């Protein structure tokens, strides 16, 4: 690992330099390469853990949880007009309290999971999840090799692994089981009931990616290079920054407006297919407010996409948006901390050479600018 990091870093440093000048010489010690590699590995592991534990497991539980209602008996009423029971005594007042959702906070969610499913519960279903992700990627590439457009290929791949995605949702939302994950996969016949919401979610992801790319090309930002940017004045650079930030904002808006609702809808449709024999790890209303009718009672046996979203109340919608916002903030904190730590490590290993490398890169940028004819 340290040899790879050292080789990549040397190649990167060798690329710096101004035409006609001797490139900056740099010797990266083995311990330095090992330290950089370890930092990168730890950072990647933290990022993956945050994404899976909070962006997947906690988010899924937030989508399916239905806060339970508890009725508490209070102190007997002193109201002279209070109704009397059979013994001619004043009936006590009943106070109905809606409990705070378990998924209202990350801390309470993780504590609940650890109490019910053990210390490794934050990683429940992780093998099936990454198997599904790997399978989706490989199947997408297979369809692309068959000359099917990438967007269509991604949707088809999602449909192929839909049964595995359904099984993962059921594993995450239920109590621990002694069965292996492949023995907990749902029946093949349930695939048809999740095919449409699965395709809709895959489509929204492609739209979210495609919109910023379309406007990026429409605004001719793909034609920019260092020479053109160096010729811009302050006003033009400011306009360029605004355009780039607008594209980022467009992507975020599309994710919130269409991807999150599509994912919530799919997850709740999947949850409606959970077997009656399975106990959920968080409170879950199997009737979806009376909108779900089991197949043995003449219903379809699955909640419709519209009802799956409508029964997800506004408090729950705000909670899921907070979950995604927290995950983005945590990922950003890891990225910034990793960048600062890598810079500090490089400075420790190189001393004044790091400043020379930066100065060389700056000189290369000037040298690549426009020259007089």
mmCIF file of C-alpha atoms in Angstrom:
data_model
loop_
_atom_site.group_PDB
_atom_site.id
_atom_site.type_symbol
_atom_site.label_atom_id
_atom_site.label_comp_id
_atom_site.label_asym_id
_atom_site.label_seq_id
_atom_site.Cartn_x
_atom_site.Cartn_y
_atom_site.Cartn_z
ATOM 1 C CA UNK A 1 0.000 0.000 0.000
ATOM 2 C CA UNK A 2 2.787 2.433 0.915
ATOM 3 C CA UNK A 3 4.542 1.710 -2.401
ATOM 4 C CA UNK A 4 1.355 2.565 -4.323
ATOM 5 C CA UNK A 5 0.774 5.803 -2.397
ATOM 6 C CA UNK A 6 4.433 6.817 -2.818
ATOM 7 C CA UNK A 7 4.344 6.115 -6.571
ATOM 8 C CA UNK A 8 1.096 8.060 -7.102
ATOM 9 C CA UNK A 9 2.358 11.008 -5.073
ATOM 10 C CA UNK A 10 5.683 11.117 -6.932
ATOM 11 C CA UNK A 11 3.887 11.077 -10.275
ATOM 12 C CA UNK A 12 1.629 13.888 -9.097
ATOM 13 C CA UNK A 13 4.546 16.009 -7.913
ATOM 14 C CA UNK A 14 6.462 15.329 -11.125
ATOM 15 C CA UNK A 15 3.578 16.800 -13.122
ATOM 16 C CA UNK A 16 4.130 20.177 -11.471
ATOM 17 C CA UNK A 17 6.678 22.571 -12.852
ATOM 18 C CA UNK A 18 7.035 25.451 -15.231
ATOM 19 C CA UNK A 19 8.229 24.908 -18.777
ATOM 20 C CA UNK A 20 11.992 25.424 -18.992
ATOM 21 C CA UNK A 21 12.503 24.999 -15.268
ATOM 22 C CA UNK A 22 13.724 21.973 -13.370
ATOM 23 C CA UNK A 23 10.837 20.121 -11.703
ATOM 24 C CA UNK A 24 10.632 20.065 -7.941
ATOM 25 C CA UNK A 25 12.411 17.055 -6.459
ATOM 26 C CA UNK A 26 10.634 15.258 -3.667
ATOM 27 C CA UNK A 27 11.437 12.176 -1.608
ATOM 28 C CA UNK A 28 8.498 10.558 0.182
ATOM 29 C CA UNK A 29 9.649 8.292 3.037
ATOM 30 C CA UNK A 30 8.062 4.872 3.412
ATOM 31 C CA UNK A 31 6.585 5.746 6.783
ATOM 32 C CA UNK A 32 5.059 8.846 5.200
ATOM 33 C CA UNK A 33 3.463 6.834 2.417
ATOM 34 C CA UNK A 34 2.107 4.375 4.987
ATOM 35 C CA UNK A 35 0.702 7.238 7.066
ATOM 36 C CA UNK A 36 -1.022 8.818 4.060
ATOM 37 C CA UNK A 37 -2.437 5.469 2.997
ATOM 38 C CA UNK A 38 -3.725 4.735 6.490
ATOM 39 C CA UNK A 39 -5.379 8.155 6.678
ATOM 40 C CA UNK A 40 -7.131 7.619 3.362
ATOM 41 C CA UNK A 41 -8.315 4.119 4.359
ATOM 42 C CA UNK A 42 -9.645 5.287 7.738
ATOM 43 C CA UNK A 43 -11.417 8.232 6.102
ATOM 44 C CA UNK A 44 -13.029 5.996 3.469
ATOM 45 C CA UNK A 45 -14.140 3.536 6.166
ATOM 46 C CA UNK A 46 -15.707 6.333 8.219
ATOM 47 C CA UNK A 47 -17.498 7.700 5.170
ATOM 48 C CA UNK A 48 -18.895 4.268 4.277
ATOM 49 C CA UNK A 49 -19.986 3.669 7.883
ATOM 50 C CA UNK A 50 -21.812 7.006 8.032
ATOM 51 C CA UNK A 51 -23.530 6.383 4.718
ATOM 52 C CA UNK A 52 -24.656 2.865 5.601
ATOM 53 C CA UNK A 53 -25.596 3.314 9.256
ATOM 54 C CA UNK A 54 -27.316 6.676 8.989
ATOM 55 C CA UNK A 55 -28.008 7.148 5.282
ATOM 56 C CA UNK A 56 -29.427 3.659 4.799
ATOM 57 C CA UNK A 57 -30.382 1.845 8.035
ATOM 58 C CA UNK A 58 -31.602 4.819 10.092
ATOM 59 C CA UNK A 59 -33.230 6.413 7.042
ATOM 60 C CA UNK A 60 -35.131 3.202 6.277
ATOM 61 C CA UNK A 61 -36.367 2.885 9.867
ATOM 62 C CA UNK A 62 -37.477 6.529 9.731
ATOM 63 C CA UNK A 63 -39.509 5.796 6.608
ATOM 64 C CA UNK A 64 -41.406 2.876 8.145
ATOM 65 C CA UNK A 65 -41.788 3.910 11.785
ATOM 66 C CA UNK A 66 -45.274 4.751 13.017
ATOM 67 C CA UNK A 67 -45.034 6.429 16.468
ATOM 68 C CA UNK A 68 -47.243 4.579 18.934
ATOM 69 C CA UNK A 69 -49.903 6.258 21.051
ATOM 70 C CA UNK A 70 -49.989 5.655 24.820
ATOM 71 C CA UNK A 71 -52.998 6.295 27.066
ATOM 72 C CA UNK A 72 -52.101 7.340 30.618
ATOM 73 C CA UNK A 73 -54.474 7.621 33.566
ATOM 74 C CA UNK A 74 -54.085 10.929 35.381
ATOM 75 C CA UNK A 75 -55.170 12.145 38.812
ATOM 76 C CA UNK A 76 -58.962 11.904 39.366
ATOM 77 C CA UNK A 77 -60.798 14.949 38.107
ATOM 78 C CA UNK A 78 -62.119 17.621 40.505
ATOM 79 C CA UNK A 79 -64.572 18.902 37.917
ATOM 80 C CA UNK A 80 -68.089 18.821 39.458
ATOM 81 C CA UNK A 81 -69.564 18.152 36.011
ATOM 82 C CA UNK A 82 -67.264 15.148 35.377
ATOM 83 C CA UNK A 83 -69.095 11.913 34.454
ATOM 84 C CA UNK A 84 -69.627 9.222 37.109
ATOM 85 C CA UNK A 85 -68.828 5.529 36.763
ATOM 86 C CA UNK A 86 -71.023 2.585 37.905
ATOM 87 C CA UNK A 87 -69.961 3.121 41.517
ATOM 88 C CA UNK A 88 -71.158 6.748 41.419
ATOM 89 C CA UNK A 89 -67.544 7.902 41.613
ATOM 90 C CA UNK A 90 -65.887 10.508 39.428
ATOM 91 C CA UNK A 91 -64.134 8.884 36.498
ATOM 92 C CA UNK A 92 -60.429 9.732 36.205
ATOM 93 C CA UNK A 93 -59.279 11.814 33.266
ATOM 94 C CA UNK A 94 -57.469 10.022 30.457
ATOM 95 C CA UNK A 95 -54.500 11.733 28.875
ATOM 96 C CA UNK A 96 -53.554 10.544 25.375
ATOM 97 C CA UNK A 97 -49.884 11.101 24.575
ATOM 98 C CA UNK A 98 -48.172 10.435 21.251
ATOM 99 C CA UNK A 99 -44.692 9.146 21.972
ATOM 100 C CA UNK A 100 -41.651 10.740 20.396
ATOM 101 C CA UNK A 101 -40.481 8.599 17.471
ATOM 102 C CA UNK A 102 -37.468 6.399 18.124
ATOM 103 C CA UNK A 103 -35.898 7.735 14.930
ATOM 104 C CA UNK A 104 -36.274 11.363 16.019
ATOM 105 C CA UNK A 105 -32.567 11.387 16.932
ATOM 106 C CA UNK A 106 -29.585 9.379 15.758
ATOM 107 C CA UNK A 107 -28.562 8.644 19.346
ATOM 108 C CA UNK A 108 -31.920 7.201 20.381
ATOM 109 C CA UNK A 109 -32.119 5.138 17.191
ATOM 110 C CA UNK A 110 -28.687 3.573 17.678
ATOM 111 C CA UNK A 111 -29.365 2.942 21.372
ATOM 112 C CA UNK A 112 -32.639 1.235 20.482
ATOM 113 C CA UNK A 113 -30.950 -0.944 17.865
ATOM 114 C CA UNK A 114 -28.166 -1.947 20.246
ATOM 115 C CA UNK A 115 -30.676 -2.843 22.957
ATOM 116 C CA UNK A 116 -32.768 -4.972 20.604
ATOM 117 C CA UNK A 117 -30.214 -6.379 18.167
ATOM 118 C CA UNK A 118 -26.738 -6.058 19.682
ATOM 119 C CA UNK A 119 -23.658 -3.910 19.163
ATOM 120 C CA UNK A 120 -23.330 -4.647 15.451
ATOM 121 C CA UNK A 121 -26.967 -3.806 14.724
ATOM 122 C CA UNK A 122 -25.954 -0.594 12.933
ATOM 123 C CA UNK A 123 -24.512 -2.828 10.207
ATOM 124 C CA UNK A 124 -27.526 -5.129 9.903
ATOM 125 C CA UNK A 125 -28.045 -6.320 6.341
ATOM 126 C CA UNK A 126 -24.727 -4.891 5.161
ATOM 127 C CA UNK A 127 -23.678 -8.002 3.205
ATOM 128 C CA UNK A 128 -26.916 -8.088 1.230
ATOM 129 C CA UNK A 129 -26.807 -4.324 0.683
ATOM 130 C CA UNK A 130 -23.351 -4.298 -0.908
ATOM 131 C CA UNK A 131 -24.088 -7.483 -2.830
ATOM 132 C CA UNK A 132 -27.126 -5.697 -4.260
ATOM 133 C CA UNK A 133 -25.050 -2.575 -5.038
ATOM 134 C CA UNK A 134 -22.297 -4.627 -6.692
ATOM 135 C CA UNK A 135 -24.838 -6.615 -8.668
ATOM 136 C CA UNK A 136 -26.565 -3.446 -9.856
ATOM 137 C CA UNK A 137 -23.277 -2.018 -11.099
ATOM 138 C CA UNK A 138 -22.214 -5.171 -12.905
ATOM 139 C CA UNK A 139 -25.616 -5.723 -14.508
ATOM 140 C CA UNK A 140 -25.705 -2.086 -15.629
ATOM 141 C CA UNK A 141 -22.342 -2.516 -17.368
ATOM 142 C CA UNK A 142 -23.607 -5.728 -18.983
ATOM 143 C CA UNK A 143 -26.621 -3.926 -20.461
ATOM 144 C CA UNK A 144 -24.390 -1.070 -21.630
ATOM 145 C CA UNK A 145 -22.199 -3.626 -23.410
ATOM 146 C CA UNK A 146 -25.355 -4.694 -25.244
ATOM 147 C CA UNK A 147 -25.625 -1.094 -26.555
ATOM 148 C CA UNK A 148 -28.471 -0.143 -24.246
ATOM 149 C CA UNK A 149 -28.306 3.510 -23.071
ATOM 150 C CA UNK A 150 -26.760 3.953 -19.634
ATOM 151 C CA UNK A 151 -29.885 5.461 -18.075
ATOM 152 C CA UNK A 152 -32.095 2.633 -19.314
ATOM 153 C CA UNK A 153 -29.473 0.092 -18.262
ATOM 154 C CA UNK A 154 -29.475 1.450 -14.711
ATOM 155 C CA UNK A 155 -33.263 1.142 -14.497
ATOM 156 C CA UNK A 156 -33.216 -2.429 -15.860
ATOM 157 C CA UNK A 157 -30.467 -3.392 -13.418
ATOM 158 C CA UNK A 158 -32.497 -2.030 -10.495
ATOM 159 C CA UNK A 159 -35.427 -4.188 -11.605
ATOM 160 C CA UNK A 160 -33.231 -7.297 -11.772
ATOM 161 C CA UNK A 161 -32.091 -6.908 -8.149
ATOM 162 C CA UNK A 162 -35.475 -5.664 -6.855
ATOM 163 C CA UNK A 163 -36.070 -8.889 -4.914
ATOM 164 C CA UNK A 164 -32.768 -8.452 -3.064
ATOM 165 C CA UNK A 165 -33.629 -4.831 -2.259
ATOM 166 C CA UNK A 166 -36.979 -5.997 -0.884
ATOM 167 C CA UNK A 167 -35.244 -8.582 1.286
ATOM 168 C CA UNK A 168 -32.793 -5.978 2.600
ATOM 169 C CA UNK A 169 -35.606 -3.659 3.677
ATOM 170 C CA UNK A 170 -37.307 -6.495 5.553
ATOM 171 C CA UNK A 171 -34.054 -7.469 7.295
ATOM 172 C CA UNK A 172 -33.407 -3.886 8.427
ATOM 173 C CA UNK A 173 -36.894 -3.274 9.805
ATOM 174 C CA UNK A 174 -37.408 -6.587 11.641
ATOM 175 C CA UNK A 175 -36.121 -8.215 14.807
ATOM 176 C CA UNK A 176 -32.898 -10.269 14.571
ATOM 177 C CA UNK A 177 -33.187 -13.757 13.124
ATOM 178 C CA UNK A 178 -31.010 -16.869 13.215
ATOM 179 C CA UNK A 179 -31.597 -17.383 9.500
ATOM 180 C CA UNK A 180 -28.953 -16.415 6.948
ATOM 181 C CA UNK A 181 -29.861 -13.505 4.711
ATOM 182 C CA UNK A 182 -30.407 -15.708 1.629
ATOM 183 C CA UNK A 183 -33.016 -17.697 3.576
ATOM 184 C CA UNK A 184 -34.872 -14.493 4.411
ATOM 185 C CA UNK A 185 -35.337 -13.365 0.821
ATOM 186 C CA UNK A 186 -39.019 -12.958 -0.106
ATOM 187 C CA UNK A 187 -40.820 -15.026 -2.699
ATOM 188 C CA UNK A 188 -40.193 -14.368 -6.407
ATOM 189 C CA UNK A 189 -43.904 -13.672 -6.899
ATOM 190 C CA UNK A 190 -43.571 -10.477 -4.840
ATOM 191 C CA UNK A 191 -41.260 -9.013 -7.491
ATOM 192 C CA UNK A 192 -44.200 -7.827 -9.564
ATOM 193 C CA UNK A 193 -45.552 -5.826 -6.625
ATOM 194 C CA UNK A 194 -42.363 -3.777 -6.219
ATOM 195 C CA UNK A 195 -41.330 -3.546 -9.882
ATOM 196 C CA UNK A 196 -43.073 -0.241 -10.658
ATOM 197 C CA UNK A 197 -41.928 1.733 -7.566
ATOM 198 C CA UNK A 198 -38.418 0.303 -8.075
ATOM 199 C CA UNK A 199 -38.377 1.545 -11.668
ATOM 200 C CA UNK A 200 -39.713 4.945 -10.581
ATOM 201 C CA UNK A 201 -36.934 5.366 -8.003
ATOM 202 C CA UNK A 202 -34.277 4.366 -10.542
ATOM 203 C CA UNK A 203 -35.763 6.824 -13.034
ATOM 204 C CA UNK A 204 -35.723 9.706 -10.534
ATOM 205 C CA UNK A 205 -32.042 9.014 -9.818
ATOM 206 C CA UNK A 206 -31.244 9.226 -13.516
ATOM 207 C CA UNK A 207 -33.203 12.479 -13.809
ATOM 208 C CA UNK A 208 -31.326 13.932 -10.840
ATOM 209 C CA UNK A 209 -28.020 13.101 -12.504
ATOM 210 C CA UNK A 210 -29.120 14.049 -16.007
ATOM 211 C CA UNK A 211 -30.567 17.498 -15.272
ATOM 212 C CA UNK A 212 -27.333 19.124 -14.018
ATOM 213 C CA UNK A 213 -25.363 17.425 -16.821
ATOM 214 C CA UNK A 214 -27.815 18.716 -19.441
ATOM 215 C CA UNK A 215 -27.592 22.315 -18.214
ATOM 216 C CA UNK A 216 -23.816 21.982 -17.749
ATOM 217 C CA UNK A 217 -23.524 21.255 -21.460
ATOM 218 C CA UNK A 218 -26.248 23.752 -22.421
ATOM 219 C CA UNK A 219 -24.291 26.526 -20.705
ATOM 220 C CA UNK A 220 -21.125 25.393 -22.548
ATOM 221 C CA UNK A 221 -19.338 24.823 -19.252
ATOM 222 C CA UNK A 222 -17.869 21.646 -20.734
ATOM 223 C CA UNK A 223 -15.822 23.831 -23.112
ATOM 224 C CA UNK A 224 -14.029 25.643 -20.294
ATOM 225 C CA UNK A 225 -10.328 25.105 -19.715
ATOM 226 C CA UNK A 226 -7.564 26.806 -17.755
ATOM 227 C CA UNK A 227 -6.743 29.129 -20.650
ATOM 228 C CA UNK A 228 -10.306 30.442 -20.978
ATOM 229 C CA UNK A 229 -10.686 30.863 -17.223
ATOM 230 C CA UNK A 230 -7.418 32.821 -16.992
ATOM 231 C CA UNK A 231 -8.748 35.264 -19.616
ATOM 232 C CA UNK A 232 -11.941 36.013 -17.643
ATOM 233 C CA UNK A 233 -12.406 39.215 -15.683
ATOM 234 C CA UNK A 234 -13.873 39.321 -12.176
ATOM 235 C CA UNK A 235 -17.423 39.759 -13.410
ATOM 236 C CA UNK A 236 -17.185 36.748 -15.694
ATOM 237 C CA UNK A 237 -15.646 34.616 -12.961
ATOM 238 C CA UNK A 238 -18.404 35.634 -10.566
ATOM 239 C CA UNK A 239 -20.998 34.668 -13.174
ATOM 240 C CA UNK A 240 -19.261 31.323 -13.663
ATOM 241 C CA UNK A 241 -19.347 30.643 -9.923
ATOM 242 C CA UNK A 242 -23.056 31.485 -9.833
ATOM 243 C CA UNK A 243 -23.740 29.080 -12.695
ATOM 244 C CA UNK A 244 -21.821 26.252 -11.048
ATOM 245 C CA UNK A 245 -23.550 26.800 -7.702
ATOM 246 C CA UNK A 246 -26.901 26.910 -9.491
ATOM 247 C CA UNK A 247 -26.212 23.492 -11.010
ATOM 248 C CA UNK A 248 -25.318 22.115 -7.579
ATOM 249 C CA UNK A 249 -28.508 23.613 -6.177
ATOM 250 C CA UNK A 250 -30.520 22.112 -9.030
ATOM 251 C CA UNK A 251 -29.140 18.673 -8.226
ATOM 252 C CA UNK A 252 -29.945 19.032 -4.528
ATOM 253 C CA UNK A 253 -33.454 20.301 -5.277
ATOM 254 C CA UNK A 254 -34.121 17.373 -7.612
ATOM 255 C CA UNK A 255 -32.871 14.953 -4.963
ATOM 256 C CA UNK A 256 -35.185 16.416 -2.312
ATOM 257 C CA UNK A 257 -38.174 16.918 -4.606
ATOM 258 C CA UNK A 258 -38.250 13.590 -6.445
ATOM 259 C CA UNK A 259 -35.635 11.094 -5.216
ATOM 260 C CA UNK A 260 -36.507 11.236 -1.500
ATOM 261 C CA UNK A 261 -40.289 10.845 -2.091
ATOM 262 C CA UNK A 262 -39.626 8.005 -4.548
ATOM 263 C CA UNK A 263 -37.384 6.222 -2.060
ATOM 264 C CA UNK A 264 -39.882 6.692 0.769
ATOM 265 C CA UNK A 265 -42.658 5.334 -1.441
ATOM 266 C CA UNK A 266 -40.660 2.267 -2.488
ATOM 267 C CA UNK A 267 -39.570 1.522 1.100
ATOM 268 C CA UNK A 268 -43.120 1.719 2.422
ATOM 269 C CA UNK A 269 -44.444 -0.431 -0.425
ATOM 270 C CA UNK A 270 -41.753 -2.977 0.440
ATOM 271 C CA UNK A 271 -42.690 -2.763 4.134
ATOM 272 C CA UNK A 272 -46.337 -3.510 3.327
ATOM 273 C CA UNK A 273 -45.216 -6.902 1.971
ATOM 274 C CA UNK A 274 -43.676 -7.957 5.274
ATOM 275 C CA UNK A 275 -44.922 -11.315 6.510
ATOM 276 C CA UNK A 276 -47.257 -11.311 9.515
ATOM 277 C CA UNK A 277 -44.871 -13.712 11.261
ATOM 278 C CA UNK A 278 -42.094 -11.100 11.275
ATOM 279 C CA UNK A 279 -41.881 -8.682 14.212
ATOM 280 C CA UNK A 280 -40.660 -5.172 13.436
ATOM 281 C CA UNK A 281 -37.873 -3.560 15.423
ATOM 282 C CA UNK A 282 -39.634 -0.161 15.474
ATOM 283 C CA UNK A 283 -43.371 0.594 15.816
ATOM 284 C CA UNK A 284 -44.970 -0.059 12.438
ATOM 285 C CA UNK A 285 -48.597 0.362 11.407
ATOM 286 C CA UNK A 286 -49.239 -2.621 9.127
ATOM 287 C CA UNK A 287 -52.665 -1.232 8.204
ATOM 288 C CA UNK A 288 -51.238 2.091 6.972
ATOM 289 C CA UNK A 289 -54.094 3.955 8.603
ATOM 290 C CA UNK A 290 -56.639 1.481 7.269
ATOM 291 C CA UNK A 291 -55.499 1.894 3.632
ATOM 292 C CA UNK A 292 -53.920 -1.563 3.419
ATOM 293 C CA UNK A 293 -56.118 -4.617 2.793
ATOM 294 C CA UNK A 294 -54.473 -8.085 3.037
ATOM 295 C CA UNK A 295 -54.821 -10.477 0.131
ATOM 296 C CA UNK A 296 -56.738 -13.034 2.230
ATOM 297 C CA UNK A 297 -59.384 -10.377 2.863
ATOM 298 C CA UNK A 298 -59.844 -9.604 -0.806
ATOM 299 C CA UNK A 299 -57.281 -6.832 -1.111
ATOM 300 C CA UNK A 300 -54.189 -6.554 -3.284
ATOM 301 C CA UNK A 301 -51.875 -7.442 -0.414
ATOM 302 C CA UNK A 302 -49.720 -4.364 -1.045
ATOM 303 C CA UNK A 303 -50.149 -0.662 -0.362
ATOM 304 C CA UNK A 304 -50.458 1.518 -3.469
ATOM 305 C CA UNK A 305 -47.705 4.009 -4.276
ATOM 306 C CA UNK A 306 -50.043 6.957 -3.728
ATOM 307 C CA UNK A 307 -51.225 5.722 -0.330
ATOM 308 C CA UNK A 308 -47.678 4.791 0.662
ATOM 309 C CA UNK A 309 -46.700 8.450 0.270
ATOM 310 C CA UNK A 310 -49.921 9.999 1.608
ATOM 311 C CA UNK A 311 -49.763 7.958 4.843
ATOM 312 C CA UNK A 312 -46.242 9.268 5.438
ATOM 313 C CA UNK A 313 -47.237 12.349 7.428
ATOM 314 C CA UNK A 314 -45.503 15.724 7.405
ATOM 315 C CA UNK A 315 -43.722 15.155 10.706
ATOM 316 C CA UNK A 316 -42.171 12.024 9.239
ATOM 317 C CA UNK A 317 -41.255 13.864 6.035
ATOM 318 C CA UNK A 318 -39.448 16.525 8.026
ATOM 319 C CA UNK A 319 -37.638 13.819 10.008
ATOM 320 C CA UNK A 320 -36.359 12.070 6.885
ATOM 321 C CA UNK A 321 -35.124 15.370 5.426
ATOM 322 C CA UNK A 322 -33.272 16.036 8.681
ATOM 323 C CA UNK A 323 -31.693 12.589 8.453
ATOM 324 C CA UNK A 324 -30.339 13.314 4.963
ATOM 325 C CA UNK A 325 -29.162 16.797 5.985
ATOM 326 C CA UNK A 326 -27.270 15.360 8.969
ATOM 327 C CA UNK A 327 -25.665 12.683 6.801
ATOM 328 C CA UNK A 328 -24.476 15.316 4.293
ATOM 329 C CA UNK A 329 -23.064 17.428 7.135
ATOM 330 C CA UNK A 330 -21.244 14.438 8.640
ATOM 331 C CA UNK A 331 -19.788 13.438 5.278
ATOM 332 C CA UNK A 332 -18.639 17.015 4.662
ATOM 333 C CA UNK A 333 -17.000 17.116 8.097
ATOM 334 C CA UNK A 334 -15.113 13.890 7.352
ATOM 335 C CA UNK A 335 -13.959 15.200 3.954
ATOM 336 C CA UNK A 336 -12.766 18.541 5.347
ATOM 337 C CA UNK A 337 -11.039 16.901 8.321
ATOM 338 C CA UNK A 338 -9.335 14.385 6.044
ATOM 339 C CA UNK A 339 -8.101 17.120 3.725
ATOM 340 C CA UNK A 340 -6.708 19.138 6.628
ATOM 341 C CA UNK A 341 -5.060 16.055 8.132
ATOM 342 C CA UNK A 342 -3.453 15.043 4.822
ATOM 343 C CA UNK A 343 -2.111 18.570 4.364
ATOM 344 C CA UNK A 344 -0.665 18.526 7.889
ATOM 345 C CA UNK A 345 0.933 15.123 7.284
ATOM 346 C CA UNK A 346 2.474 16.301 4.007
ATOM 347 C CA UNK A 347 3.813 19.396 5.701
ATOM 348 C CA UNK A 348 5.308 17.239 8.452
ATOM 349 C CA UNK A 349 7.007 14.980 5.892
ATOM 350 C CA UNK A 350 8.181 17.654 3.441
ATOM 351 C CA UNK A 351 8.627 20.830 5.445
ATOM 352 C CA UNK A 352 9.581 23.681 3.091
ATOM 353 C CA UNK A 353 9.326 21.366 0.063
ATOM 354 C CA UNK A 354 5.527 21.467 0.250
ATOM 355 C CA UNK A 355 5.572 25.248 -0.221
ATOM 356 C CA UNK A 356 7.929 24.812 -3.179
ATOM 357 C CA UNK A 357 5.517 22.306 -4.736
ATOM 358 C CA UNK A 358 2.604 24.737 -4.320
ATOM 359 C CA UNK A 359 4.660 27.595 -5.753
ATOM 360 C CA UNK A 360 5.649 25.384 -8.712
ATOM 361 C CA UNK A 361 2.004 24.544 -9.367
ATOM 362 C CA UNK A 362 1.131 28.232 -9.222
ATOM 363 C CA UNK A 363 3.915 29.005 -11.679
ATOM 364 C CA UNK A 364 2.674 26.313 -14.023
ATOM 365 C CA UNK A 365 -0.749 27.921 -14.017
ATOM 366 C CA UNK A 366 0.748 31.248 -15.014
ATOM 367 C CA UNK A 367 2.877 29.678 -17.713
ATOM 368 C CA UNK A 368 -0.146 27.969 -19.274
ATOM 369 C CA UNK A 369 -1.968 31.302 -19.602
ATOM 370 C CA UNK A 370 -2.232 33.374 -22.789
ATOM 371 C CA UNK A 371 1.008 34.555 -24.347
ATOM 372 C CA UNK A 372 1.700 37.354 -26.788
ATOM 373 C CA UNK A 373 1.979 36.353 -30.435
#
